[in-house]
Tab-separated table of C-alpha atoms in Angstrom:
chain	number	residue	atom	x	y	z
A	6	UNK	CA	4.742	-7.212	20.036
A	7	UNK	CA	1.911	-5.002	18.825
A	8	UNK	CA	-0.787	-6.361	16.511
A	9	UNK	CA	0.574	-4.226	13.674
A	10	UNK	CA	3.744	-6.360	13.635
A	11	UNK	CA	2.229	-9.777	14.162
A	12	UNK	CA	3.407	-10.849	10.707
A	13	UNK	CA	6.934	-10.994	12.142
A	14	UNK	CA	5.814	-13.655	14.620
A	15	UNK	CA	4.152	-15.561	11.795
A	16	UNK	CA	7.361	-15.361	9.733
A	17	UNK	CA	9.258	-16.877	12.671
A	18	UNK	CA	6.712	-19.709	12.914
A	19	UNK	CA	7.054	-20.355	9.196
A	20	UNK	CA	10.833	-20.674	9.527
A	21	UNK	CA	10.327	-23.173	12.329
A	22	UNK	CA	7.772	-25.107	10.286
A	23	UNK	CA	10.170	-25.321	7.326
A	24	UNK	CA	12.918	-26.682	9.596
A	25	UNK	CA	10.560	-29.107	11.345
A	26	UNK	CA	9.449	-30.590	8.030
A	27	UNK	CA	12.999	-30.778	6.681
A	28	UNK	CA	12.068	-28.992	3.492
A	29	UNK	CA	14.676	-28.781	0.743
A	30	UNK	CA	15.631	-25.882	-1.522
A	31	UNK	CA	13.289	-25.720	-4.511
A	32	UNK	CA	10.413	-27.410	-2.701
A	33	UNK	CA	7.001	-25.824	-2.956
A	34	UNK	CA	5.516	-24.637	0.313
A	35	UNK	CA	1.936	-25.274	1.271
A	36	UNK	CA	-0.597	-22.808	-0.022
A	37	UNK	CA	-1.365	-19.718	2.010
A	38	UNK	CA	-4.650	-21.260	3.097
A	39	UNK	CA	-2.930	-24.464	4.250
A	40	UNK	CA	-0.316	-22.491	6.164
A	41	UNK	CA	-3.076	-20.438	7.717
A	42	UNK	CA	-4.803	-23.600	8.944
A	43	UNK	CA	-1.540	-25.164	10.112
A	44	UNK	CA	-0.409	-22.190	12.192
A	45	UNK	CA	-3.862	-21.029	13.177
A	46	UNK	CA	-3.696	-17.436	11.948
A	47	UNK	CA	-5.484	-15.474	9.249
A	48	UNK	CA	-4.447	-15.823	5.623
A	49	UNK	CA	-3.706	-12.110	5.463
A	50	UNK	CA	-1.104	-12.497	8.217
A	51	UNK	CA	0.456	-15.413	6.366
A	52	UNK	CA	0.755	-13.290	3.251
A	53	UNK	CA	2.433	-10.430	5.097
A	54	UNK	CA	4.901	-12.886	6.616
A	55	UNK	CA	5.673	-14.451	3.243
A	56	UNK	CA	6.583	-11.166	1.609
A	57	UNK	CA	8.958	-10.540	4.506
A	58	UNK	CA	10.555	-13.970	4.027
A	59	UNK	CA	10.777	-13.296	0.291
A	60	UNK	CA	12.700	-10.097	0.909
A	61	UNK	CA	15.031	-11.990	3.247
A	62	UNK	CA	15.696	-14.493	0.457
A	63	UNK	CA	14.242	-17.552	2.178
A	64	UNK	CA	11.351	-18.058	-0.226
A	65	UNK	CA	10.534	-17.220	-3.818
A	66	UNK	CA	7.049	-16.179	-4.876
A	67	UNK	CA	6.111	-17.298	-8.383
A	68	UNK	CA	3.023	-15.538	-9.652
A	69	UNK	CA	0.281	-17.971	-10.491
A	70	UNK	CA	2.335	-20.893	-9.175
A	71	UNK	CA	2.996	-20.563	-5.468
A	72	UNK	CA	5.713	-20.167	-2.857
A	73	UNK	CA	9.023	-22.044	-3.119
A	74	UNK	CA	11.925	-22.470	-0.719
A	75	UNK	CA	14.946	-20.569	-2.058
A	76	UNK	CA	17.474	-21.648	0.551
A	77	UNK	CA	17.633	-23.187	4.004
A	78	UNK	CA	16.634	-21.025	6.988
A	79	UNK	CA	20.181	-21.060	8.369
A	80	UNK	CA	21.537	-19.701	5.083
A	81	UNK	CA	18.949	-16.974	4.542
A	82	UNK	CA	19.698	-13.363	5.298
A	83	UNK	CA	19.025	-12.279	8.878
A	84	UNK	CA	15.611	-10.732	9.516
A	85	UNK	CA	15.336	-7.226	8.134
A	86	UNK	CA	14.676	-4.124	10.180
A	87	UNK	CA	11.161	-3.419	11.241
A	88	UNK	CA	8.968	-2.392	8.315
A	89	UNK	CA	5.387	-1.305	7.820
A	90	UNK	CA	3.126	-3.393	5.635
A	91	UNK	CA	1.808	-1.553	2.567
A	92	UNK	CA	-1.804	-2.024	3.577
A	93	UNK	CA	-1.158	-0.910	7.121
A	94	UNK	CA	0.281	2.262	5.658
A	95	UNK	CA	-2.699	2.731	3.348
A	96	UNK	CA	-5.064	2.337	6.265
A	97	UNK	CA	-3.268	5.111	8.167
A	98	UNK	CA	-3.389	7.354	5.107
A	99	UNK	CA	-7.080	6.684	4.607
A	100	UNK	CA	-7.926	7.688	8.168
A	101	UNK	CA	-5.714	10.762	8.156
A	102	UNK	CA	-6.007	12.124	4.635
A	103	UNK	CA	-9.782	11.832	4.336
A	104	UNK	CA	-10.149	14.187	7.282
A	105	UNK	CA	-7.406	16.458	5.988
A	106	UNK	CA	-9.301	16.722	2.693
A	107	UNK	CA	-12.469	17.712	4.550
A	108	UNK	CA	-10.644	20.450	6.436
A	109	UNK	CA	-8.855	21.573	3.279
A	110	UNK	CA	-12.258	22.081	1.613
A	111	UNK	CA	-12.995	24.740	4.203
A	112	UNK	CA	-9.608	26.451	3.974
A	113	UNK	CA	-8.575	26.058	0.317
A	114	UNK	CA	-7.683	29.156	-1.726
A	115	UNK	CA	-7.709	29.872	-5.443
A	116	UNK	CA	-3.931	29.568	-5.530
A	117	UNK	CA	-4.137	26.152	-3.853
A	118	UNK	CA	-6.534	24.964	-6.549
A	119	UNK	CA	-4.239	26.230	-9.311
A	120	UNK	CA	-1.281	24.361	-7.833
A	121	UNK	CA	-3.315	21.166	-7.490
A	122	UNK	CA	-4.303	21.393	-11.148
A	123	UNK	CA	-0.624	21.693	-12.026
A	124	UNK	CA	0.132	18.596	-9.950
A	125	UNK	CA	-2.541	16.644	-11.815
A	126	UNK	CA	-1.013	17.759	-15.091
A	127	UNK	CA	2.354	16.397	-13.933
A	128	UNK	CA	0.613	13.157	-13.021
A	129	UNK	CA	-1.202	12.985	-16.374
A	130	UNK	CA	2.016	13.583	-18.301
A	131	UNK	CA	3.751	10.829	-16.337
A	132	UNK	CA	0.997	8.387	-17.243
A	133	UNK	CA	1.027	9.357	-20.933
A	134	UNK	CA	4.809	8.892	-21.148
A	135	UNK	CA	4.817	5.711	-19.023
A	136	UNK	CA	7.118	7.434	-16.561
A	137	UNK	CA	7.281	5.422	-13.300
A	138	UNK	CA	7.745	8.665	-11.369
A	139	UNK	CA	4.955	9.251	-8.848
A	140	UNK	CA	5.941	12.827	-8.015
A	141	UNK	CA	2.681	14.275	-9.358
A	142	UNK	CA	0.697	11.898	-7.171
A	143	UNK	CA	2.679	12.770	-4.068
A	144	UNK	CA	2.565	16.489	-4.892
A	145	UNK	CA	-1.224	16.431	-5.142
A	146	UNK	CA	-1.660	14.813	-1.734
A	147	UNK	CA	0.871	17.170	-0.155
A	148	UNK	CA	-0.848	20.228	-1.633
A	149	UNK	CA	-4.149	19.166	-0.107
A	150	UNK	CA	-2.450	19.083	3.281
A	151	UNK	CA	-0.882	22.480	2.608
A	152	UNK	CA	-4.346	23.864	1.805
A	153	UNK	CA	-5.308	23.301	5.448
A	154	UNK	CA	-2.765	26.002	6.388
A	155	UNK	CA	-1.580	23.638	9.155
A	156	UNK	CA	2.098	22.739	8.989
A	157	UNK	CA	1.693	19.816	11.412
A	158	UNK	CA	-0.736	18.113	9.030
A	159	UNK	CA	1.661	18.723	6.147
A	160	UNK	CA	4.469	17.085	8.119
A	161	UNK	CA	2.279	14.080	8.895
A	162	UNK	CA	1.387	13.505	5.248
A	163	UNK	CA	5.014	13.884	4.178
A	164	UNK	CA	6.084	11.387	6.852
A	165	UNK	CA	3.645	8.793	5.525
A	166	UNK	CA	5.041	9.224	2.020
A	167	UNK	CA	8.583	8.958	3.404
A	168	UNK	CA	7.681	5.652	5.035
A	169	UNK	CA	6.320	4.417	1.726
A	170	UNK	CA	9.470	5.382	-0.161
A	171	UNK	CA	11.725	3.679	2.403
A	172	UNK	CA	9.660	0.498	2.754
A	173	UNK	CA	11.182	-2.672	1.220
A	174	UNK	CA	7.788	-4.347	1.488
A	175	UNK	CA	6.103	-1.591	-0.509
A	176	UNK	CA	8.827	-1.831	-3.153
A	177	UNK	CA	8.436	-5.599	-3.405
A	178	UNK	CA	4.673	-5.239	-3.760
A	179	UNK	CA	5.117	-2.934	-6.748
A	180	UNK	CA	7.613	-5.293	-8.375
A	181	UNK	CA	4.736	-7.720	-8.849
A	182	UNK	CA	2.506	-5.238	-10.658
A	183	UNK	CA	2.959	-5.037	-14.414
A	184	UNK	CA	-0.344	-3.490	-15.506
A	185	UNK	CA	-0.187	0.307	-15.082
A	186	UNK	CA	-3.762	1.019	-16.198
A	187	UNK	CA	-4.690	1.611	-12.567
A	188	UNK	CA	-2.851	4.955	-12.670
A	189	UNK	CA	-5.505	6.389	-14.972
A	190	UNK	CA	-8.313	5.467	-12.590
A	191	UNK	CA	-6.377	6.972	-9.693
A	192	UNK	CA	-5.994	10.184	-11.684
A	193	UNK	CA	-9.768	10.216	-12.118
A	194	UNK	CA	-10.065	9.823	-8.339
A	195	UNK	CA	-7.802	12.831	-7.887
A	196	UNK	CA	-9.992	14.874	-10.204
A	197	UNK	CA	-13.023	13.962	-8.090
A	198	UNK	CA	-11.204	15.113	-4.973
A	199	UNK	CA	-10.232	18.367	-6.651
A	200	UNK	CA	-13.819	18.953	-7.738
A	201	UNK	CA	-15.015	18.572	-4.141
A	202	UNK	CA	-12.335	20.964	-2.942
A	203	UNK	CA	-13.286	23.520	-5.593
A	204	UNK	CA	-16.897	23.274	-4.394
A	205	UNK	CA	-15.700	23.766	-0.814
A	206	UNK	CA	-17.704	20.707	0.192
A	207	UNK	CA	-16.017	19.068	3.215
A	208	UNK	CA	-18.169	15.933	3.221
A	209	UNK	CA	-17.696	15.330	-0.491
A	210	UNK	CA	-13.953	15.911	-0.161
A	211	UNK	CA	-13.721	13.475	2.752
A	212	UNK	CA	-15.666	10.809	0.888
A	213	UNK	CA	-13.715	11.309	-2.360
A	214	UNK	CA	-10.374	10.904	-0.591
A	215	UNK	CA	-11.632	7.928	1.402
A	216	UNK	CA	-12.860	6.215	-1.739
A	217	UNK	CA	-9.656	7.001	-3.627
A	218	UNK	CA	-7.472	5.294	-1.022
A	219	UNK	CA	-9.941	2.414	-0.827
A	220	UNK	CA	-9.601	2.053	-4.602
A	221	UNK	CA	-5.817	2.049	-4.242
A	222	UNK	CA	-6.008	-0.710	-1.637
A	223	UNK	CA	-8.368	-2.859	-3.686
A	224	UNK	CA	-6.323	-2.432	-6.853
A	225	UNK	CA	-3.049	-3.368	-5.189
A	226	UNK	CA	-4.681	-6.410	-3.591
A	227	UNK	CA	-5.992	-7.612	-6.926
A	228	UNK	CA	-2.908	-6.940	-9.039
A	229	UNK	CA	-0.464	-8.501	-6.581
A	230	UNK	CA	-2.300	-11.759	-5.897
A	231	UNK	CA	0.075	-14.713	-6.206
A	232	UNK	CA	-2.005	-17.862	-6.134
A	233	UNK	CA	-5.131	-16.422	-7.738
A	234	UNK	CA	-3.559	-15.160	-10.922
A	235	UNK	CA	-4.271	-11.810	-10.271
A	236	UNK	CA	-2.061	-10.678	-3.619
A	237	UNK	CA	-4.674	-9.743	-1.247
A	238	UNK	CA	-4.260	-7.253	1.503
A	239	UNK	CA	-1.550	-8.095	3.894
A	240	UNK	CA	-2.325	-7.462	7.519
A	241	UNK	CA	-5.141	-4.962	7.410
A	242	UNK	CA	-8.607	-5.560	6.064
A	243	UNK	CA	-10.837	-2.727	4.796
A	244	UNK	CA	-12.395	-0.560	7.456
A	245	UNK	CA	-15.821	1.005	7.294
A	246	UNK	CA	-15.961	4.768	7.352
A	247	UNK	CA	-18.013	6.202	10.174
A	248	UNK	CA	-20.294	8.892	8.865
């Protein structure tokens, strides 16, 4: 199994550990750090595995309290289809879209800029009305790809968004986030990206997009933390941009 799916192996080990210890429904599992030490893997891998087991119905995550056994392993739902961890997906977007933004800064037209402004207005209106619709956000990122005049890059960005929309793990992550203030800061990030594109500055556009997706990752890690009242990154840690 590839490294990007190692959390599935960890989930299997956790099931075995639960059976070995004869744990009963309602019992609290060890902390993530204790599980990490017990199995001998990183805490981030443990967390990715736990969200998978939560989706399968084996465990229940109680924010600020811990992880509890919901049912016995033999009564839990069978393992779900292969899925991509939210932070794995964000890492792919960061690598791809930062370079797309740089190229778009060289190719962007006046009409592209006008359409991006309209997308940001859709996003702003959604925030002001507390609409959970992220269409303005998605539209903005897609329009940047379209500004490259390269249909292959557009398809790649759309495929990443499709994976996000179809990911049970991404959906479960967002279920744990109740504070929507982050959307305003992300809108500010988008405005910074647009400013770099308007200036036709490839390096500034690359850096603005990179930082935006880094901000997204950090925010989701903070707001979805279970044991620290505020969920850490799952499988993938931040990566340093090569300049």
